[in-house]
Amino acid sequence: MTDPRELVQKNLEDVRRRMAAACLRRGRPQDSVTLVAVTKTVDAAAARALYDLGVRDFGENRIQQAEEKIAALSGLDIRWHMIGHLQRNKARDVVQRFAMIHSVDSLRIAEAIAEQARKRQTVARVLIQVNVSGEETKSGIASEEAGGMARDVARLDGLRLEGLMTMAPFCEDPEDCRPCFRRLRELRDEIAAAGIEGAEMKHLSMGMTNDFEVAIEEGADLIRVGSALFHGIIPPTPH
Ligand SMILES: *Cc1c(COP(=O)(O)O)cnc(C)c1O
C-alpha cells in the first residue's frame, strides 16, 4: 500500500505542474494563483501532509466538519477559506475561524457576517458567489444581480468585498466551462470599473479539479481543488 503522504505529495506535484503550465500559456506569473486545498473529504492528517509540503490555504464547505480540523491544526499559519453555503446562525463561527468567505449569496448573510465582524472588531474578507450558469441546483446570485449586490455588500461596515466566486457546471470537456469563467471575469471587471467605495475587486475564485486549468487561463487567482489532491486517500469514517 502507498504511504498516504507520498500519495499526497505526488498529487500536489501534479496539480502544481498543471497550474504552472496554465499560467505559462497566459504569460501569468506562477505566484499569481493560489491553490486552496479543499479538505472536506479528508481528515486533519491529510491536511497536515499538505501543510508540510507548503500549502497554507485550505477550504471547507461546512462549519461542523471544519471545526475538528481547524482545532487539530490550530497554531499553524493556515488560512481557512469558507466555500460552502452559509446559514445566518453560523456567521459568528465563520467570522471567528475563517480568513476568507467565498460564498456570500445574499444580503442577509452579508449583514450577519458584518455584524459579527464588528463585534469582534475585525473586518471579514468576502467574495460574492455568482451562479453564472443559472443551474437551479447551484447556490449563488444571478449574474444580473451581481452589480447591485456588490454595491449593497460593499456598503456594510465590518466586511470588505474582495471579489467574486463561481462554480461551473460539471462539463465532460472542461473547455465547455470557459464561457462561465469568462463571464465571471467580465462581471468582476464591470464591478471594478464602477469604482464602488469599499469594494476591492481583486479576487476571482473559480476552478476545481475538473476545470482549474481553464479557470486559470480565464483569470482565476484562487482555485479550489479537492479530488485531484486527495484521490487515493481513504476518507475518514463519519462519527
Ligand atoms: C468540493 C468543492 C470544491 C472542490 O471540488 P473538487 O472537484 O473535489 O476539486 C471546490 N469548490 C466548492 C465550493 C466545493 O464544494
Short mmCIF file of C-alpha atoms and ligand atoms in Angstrom, two decimals:
data_model
loop_
_atom_site.label_atom_id
_atom_site.label_comp_id
_atom_site.label_asym_id
_atom_site.label_seq_id
_atom_site.Cartn_x
_atom_site.Cartn_y
_atom_site.Cartn_z
CA MET A 1 0.00 0.00 0.00
CA THR A 2 1.20 3.50 -0.83
CA ASP A 3 2.08 5.80 2.04
CA PRO A 4 -0.66 8.49 2.11
CA ARG A 5 1.97 11.21 2.48
CA GLU A 6 3.72 10.02 -0.67
CA LEU A 7 0.40 9.93 -2.47
CA VAL A 8 -0.48 13.50 -1.44
CA GLN A 9 2.97 14.67 -2.46
CA LYS A 10 2.62 13.13 -5.91
CA ASN A 11 -0.86 14.61 -6.34
CA LEU A 12 0.34 18.04 -5.24
CA GLU A 13 3.30 17.97 -7.61
CA ASP A 14 0.95 17.09 -10.45
CA VAL A 15 -1.51 19.89 -9.59
CA ARG A 16 1.32 22.43 -9.24
CA ARG A 17 2.75 21.38 -12.59
CA ARG A 18 -0.63 21.81 -14.27
CA MET A 19 -1.13 25.20 -12.58
CA ALA A 20 2.29 26.35 -13.79
CA ALA A 21 1.58 25.21 -17.34
CA ALA A 22 -1.75 27.08 -17.40
CA CYS A 23 -0.03 30.25 -16.11
CA LEU A 24 2.65 29.92 -18.75
CA ARG A 25 0.06 29.63 -21.53
CA ARG A 26 -1.31 33.03 -20.48
CA GLY A 27 2.01 34.64 -19.57
CA ARG A 28 0.90 34.93 -15.95
CA PRO A 29 3.42 34.74 -13.11
CA GLN A 30 3.13 31.39 -11.32
CA ASP A 31 2.66 33.05 -7.96
CA SER A 32 -0.41 34.90 -9.23
CA VAL A 33 -2.58 31.85 -8.49
CA THR A 34 -3.22 30.50 -5.00
CA LEU A 35 -4.15 26.88 -4.52
CA VAL A 36 -6.90 26.47 -1.94
CA ALA A 37 -6.81 22.80 -0.93
CA VAL A 38 -10.36 21.62 -0.27
CA THR A 39 -10.15 19.21 2.65
CA LYS A 40 -13.87 18.48 3.10
CA THR A 41 -13.47 14.78 2.29
CA VAL A 42 -10.32 14.09 4.31
CA ASP A 43 -9.15 14.27 7.90
CA ALA A 44 -6.70 16.58 9.63
CA ALA A 45 -3.76 14.22 8.98
CA ALA A 46 -4.18 14.50 5.23
CA ALA A 47 -4.44 18.29 5.50
CA ARG A 48 -1.32 18.28 7.67
CA ALA A 49 0.56 16.34 4.99
CA LEU A 50 -0.19 19.13 2.53
CA TYR A 51 0.76 21.78 5.06
CA ASP A 52 4.14 20.10 5.47
CA LEU A 53 4.56 20.36 1.70
CA GLY A 54 4.00 24.12 1.82
CA VAL A 55 0.25 24.55 1.30
CA ARG A 56 -1.18 27.30 3.53
CA ASP A 57 -4.69 27.82 2.16
CA PHE A 58 -7.40 25.29 2.96
CA GLY A 59 -11.06 25.25 2.05
CA GLU A 60 -14.07 23.71 3.80
CA ASN A 61 -17.74 23.89 2.91
CA ARG A 62 -19.33 23.04 6.27
CA ILE A 63 -18.56 24.60 9.62
CA GLN A 64 -19.18 21.43 11.63
CA GLN A 65 -16.81 19.33 9.52
CA ALA A 66 -14.23 22.07 9.52
CA GLU A 67 -14.13 22.70 13.23
CA GLU A 68 -12.40 19.48 14.21
CA LYS A 69 -9.69 20.01 11.59
CA ILE A 70 -9.24 23.66 12.48
CA ALA A 71 -8.82 22.67 16.13
CA ALA A 72 -6.42 19.83 15.29
CA LEU A 73 -4.25 22.16 13.20
CA SER A 74 -4.50 25.23 15.41
CA GLY A 75 -1.25 27.07 15.92
CA LEU A 76 -0.20 26.53 12.30
CA ASP A 77 -0.19 29.51 9.93
CA ILE A 78 -3.13 28.25 7.89
CA ARG A 79 -5.69 30.44 6.14
CA TRP A 80 -9.07 28.71 6.19
CA HIS A 81 -11.49 29.54 3.38
CA MET A 82 -15.24 29.03 3.73
CA ILE A 83 -16.51 27.90 0.34
CA GLY A 84 -19.95 26.45 1.18
CA HIS A 85 -23.44 27.84 1.57
CA LEU A 86 -23.86 29.63 4.89
CA GLN A 87 -26.65 29.92 7.40
CA ARG A 88 -27.02 33.15 9.32
CA ASN A 89 -26.73 31.39 12.66
CA LYS A 90 -23.24 30.25 11.64
CA ALA A 91 -21.96 33.75 10.93
CA ARG A 92 -20.25 34.06 14.27
CA ASP A 93 -18.26 30.83 13.90
CA VAL A 94 -17.29 31.56 10.34
CA VAL A 95 -16.04 35.06 11.13
CA GLN A 96 -14.05 33.70 14.03
CA ARG A 97 -12.38 30.83 12.20
CA PHE A 98 -12.07 31.72 8.53
CA ALA A 99 -9.70 34.12 6.78
CA MET A 100 -11.96 34.50 3.77
CA ILE A 101 -15.60 33.71 2.96
CA HIS A 102 -16.14 32.86 -0.72
CA SER A 103 -19.83 32.03 -0.55
CA VAL A 104 -21.81 35.18 0.25
CA ASP A 105 -25.02 34.70 -1.71
CA SER A 106 -27.49 37.07 -0.05
CA LEU A 107 -27.52 40.48 1.57
CA ARG A 108 -28.90 38.89 4.72
CA ILE A 109 -25.89 36.63 5.16
CA ALA A 110 -23.55 39.53 4.37
CA GLU A 111 -25.25 41.60 7.07
CA ALA A 112 -24.92 38.79 9.60
CA ILE A 113 -21.22 38.40 8.78
CA ALA A 114 -20.63 42.16 9.02
CA GLU A 115 -22.39 42.33 12.38
CA GLN A 116 -20.27 39.53 13.84
CA ALA A 117 -17.09 41.08 12.46
CA ARG A 118 -17.93 44.44 14.06
CA LYS A 119 -18.48 42.67 17.38
CA ARG A 120 -15.05 41.13 17.10
CA GLN A 121 -13.61 44.42 15.86
CA THR A 122 -12.29 42.81 12.72
CA VAL A 123 -13.02 43.12 9.04
CA ALA A 124 -14.31 39.99 7.29
CA ARG A 125 -12.97 39.44 3.77
CA VAL A 126 -15.74 38.20 1.49
CA LEU A 127 -16.48 37.21 -2.09
CA ILE A 128 -19.92 37.17 -3.66
CA GLN A 129 -20.90 33.81 -5.13
CA VAL A 130 -22.47 34.14 -8.56
CA ASN A 131 -24.45 31.38 -10.23
CA VAL A 132 -23.24 32.22 -13.71
CA SER A 133 -24.59 29.05 -15.32
CA GLY A 134 -28.06 29.58 -13.83
CA GLU A 135 -28.32 25.91 -12.81
CA GLU A 136 -31.07 25.53 -10.23
CA THR A 137 -29.02 23.21 -8.04
CA LYS A 138 -26.23 25.76 -7.55
CA SER A 139 -26.19 28.47 -4.93
CA GLY A 140 -25.19 32.00 -5.77
CA ILE A 141 -26.95 35.05 -7.06
CA ALA A 142 -27.88 35.58 -10.70
CA SER A 143 -25.32 37.36 -12.88
CA GLU A 144 -27.71 40.28 -13.43
CA GLU A 145 -27.87 40.87 -9.69
CA ALA A 146 -24.13 40.88 -9.07
CA GLY A 147 -23.60 44.61 -9.57
CA GLY A 148 -26.43 45.63 -7.26
CA MET A 149 -25.41 43.09 -4.64
CA ALA A 150 -21.81 44.32 -4.77
CA ARG A 151 -23.00 47.86 -4.02
CA ASP A 152 -25.14 46.73 -1.09
CA VAL A 153 -22.47 44.44 0.38
CA ALA A 154 -19.60 46.91 -0.02
CA ARG A 155 -21.57 49.48 1.97
CA LEU A 156 -21.58 47.33 5.12
CA ASP A 157 -19.18 48.19 7.91
CA GLY A 158 -17.28 45.18 9.15
CA LEU A 159 -16.58 43.49 5.88
CA ARG A 160 -14.56 44.08 2.76
CA LEU A 161 -15.76 42.87 -0.60
CA GLU A 162 -12.73 41.45 -2.41
CA GLY A 163 -14.16 39.75 -5.49
CA LEU A 164 -16.39 37.06 -6.94
CA MET A 165 -16.66 33.29 -6.80
CA THR A 166 -18.43 30.77 -9.02
CA MET A 167 -18.87 27.05 -9.53
CA ALA A 168 -19.04 25.99 -13.15
CA PRO A 169 -21.45 23.23 -14.10
CA PHE A 170 -19.77 19.85 -14.44
CA CYS A 171 -18.60 19.50 -18.03
CA GLU A 172 -17.15 16.37 -19.64
CA ASP A 173 -14.89 18.71 -21.55
CA PRO A 174 -13.51 21.46 -19.28
CA GLU A 175 -13.33 23.68 -22.36
CA ASP A 176 -17.13 23.95 -22.06
CA CYS A 177 -16.66 25.74 -18.70
CA ARG A 178 -14.70 28.55 -20.33
CA PRO A 179 -17.67 30.86 -21.09
CA CYS A 180 -18.78 30.59 -17.46
CA PHE A 181 -15.35 31.63 -16.16
CA ARG A 182 -15.01 34.35 -18.74
CA ARG A 183 -18.39 35.77 -17.72
CA LEU A 184 -17.35 35.90 -14.07
CA ARG A 185 -14.21 37.79 -15.02
CA GLU A 186 -16.25 40.28 -17.07
CA LEU A 187 -18.64 40.77 -14.16
CA ARG A 188 -15.72 41.38 -11.85
CA ASP A 189 -14.21 43.88 -14.28
CA GLU A 190 -17.54 45.70 -14.67
CA ILE A 191 -17.95 46.00 -10.91
CA ALA A 192 -14.34 47.12 -10.51
CA ALA A 193 -14.84 49.75 -13.22
CA ALA A 194 -17.88 51.11 -11.37
CA GLY A 195 -15.50 52.21 -8.63
CA ILE A 196 -17.73 51.18 -5.74
CA GLU A 197 -16.41 52.55 -2.48
CA GLY A 198 -15.39 49.76 -0.13
CA ALA A 199 -15.07 47.17 -2.90
CA GLU A 200 -11.64 45.93 -3.87
CA MET A 201 -12.41 43.50 -6.67
CA LYS A 202 -9.07 41.73 -6.81
CA HIS A 203 -10.07 38.08 -6.44
CA LEU A 204 -11.68 35.59 -8.78
CA SER A 205 -12.31 32.27 -7.06
CA MET A 206 -13.06 29.75 -9.77
CA GLY A 207 -11.83 26.37 -10.96
CA MET A 208 -11.95 22.95 -9.31
CA THR A 209 -10.35 19.58 -10.03
CA ASN A 210 -12.12 19.18 -13.34
CA ASP A 211 -11.59 22.65 -14.75
CA PHE A 212 -8.92 24.63 -12.88
CA GLU A 213 -6.60 24.97 -15.84
CA VAL A 214 -9.27 26.66 -17.94
CA ALA A 215 -10.18 28.85 -14.94
CA ILE A 216 -6.55 29.98 -14.60
CA GLU A 217 -6.46 30.79 -18.31
CA GLU A 218 -9.55 32.95 -17.75
CA GLY A 219 -8.06 34.85 -14.82
CA ALA A 220 -8.71 32.85 -11.64
CA ASP A 221 -6.36 33.77 -8.82
CA LEU A 222 -7.91 31.41 -6.26
CA ILE A 223 -8.59 27.83 -7.36
CA ARG A 224 -10.39 25.40 -5.08
CA VAL A 225 -9.12 21.88 -5.57
CA GLY A 226 -10.06 18.75 -3.60
CA SER A 227 -10.22 15.46 -5.50
CA ALA A 228 -7.05 15.99 -7.53
CA LEU A 229 -5.07 16.36 -4.30
CA PHE A 230 -6.67 13.60 -2.32
CA HIS A 231 -7.71 10.86 -4.73
CA GLY A 232 -6.46 7.58 -3.37
CA ILE A 233 -6.77 8.80 0.23
CA ILE A 234 -9.32 6.85 2.23
CA PRO A 235 -11.96 9.23 3.57
CA PRO A 236 -12.33 9.47 7.36
CA THR A 237 -15.11 7.35 8.82
CA PRO A 238 -18.08 9.51 9.84
CA HIS A 239 -19.00 9.68 13.50
C1 LIG B 1 -15.85 20.41 -3.03
C2 LIG B 1 -15.70 21.75 -3.59
C3 LIG B 1 -14.60 22.08 -4.38
C4 LIG B 1 -13.52 21.07 -4.77
O1 LIG B 1 -14.02 20.18 -5.71
P1 LIG B 1 -13.10 19.08 -6.43
O2 LIG B 1 -13.85 18.74 -7.66
O3 LIG B 1 -13.01 17.94 -5.47
O4 LIG B 1 -11.79 19.70 -6.70
C5 LIG B 1 -14.49 23.39 -4.83
N1 LIG B 1 -15.42 24.32 -4.55
C6 LIG B 1 -16.51 24.04 -3.79
C7 LIG B 1 -17.49 25.13 -3.49
C8 LIG B 1 -16.69 22.75 -3.28
O5 LIG B 1 -17.77 22.48 -2.54
#
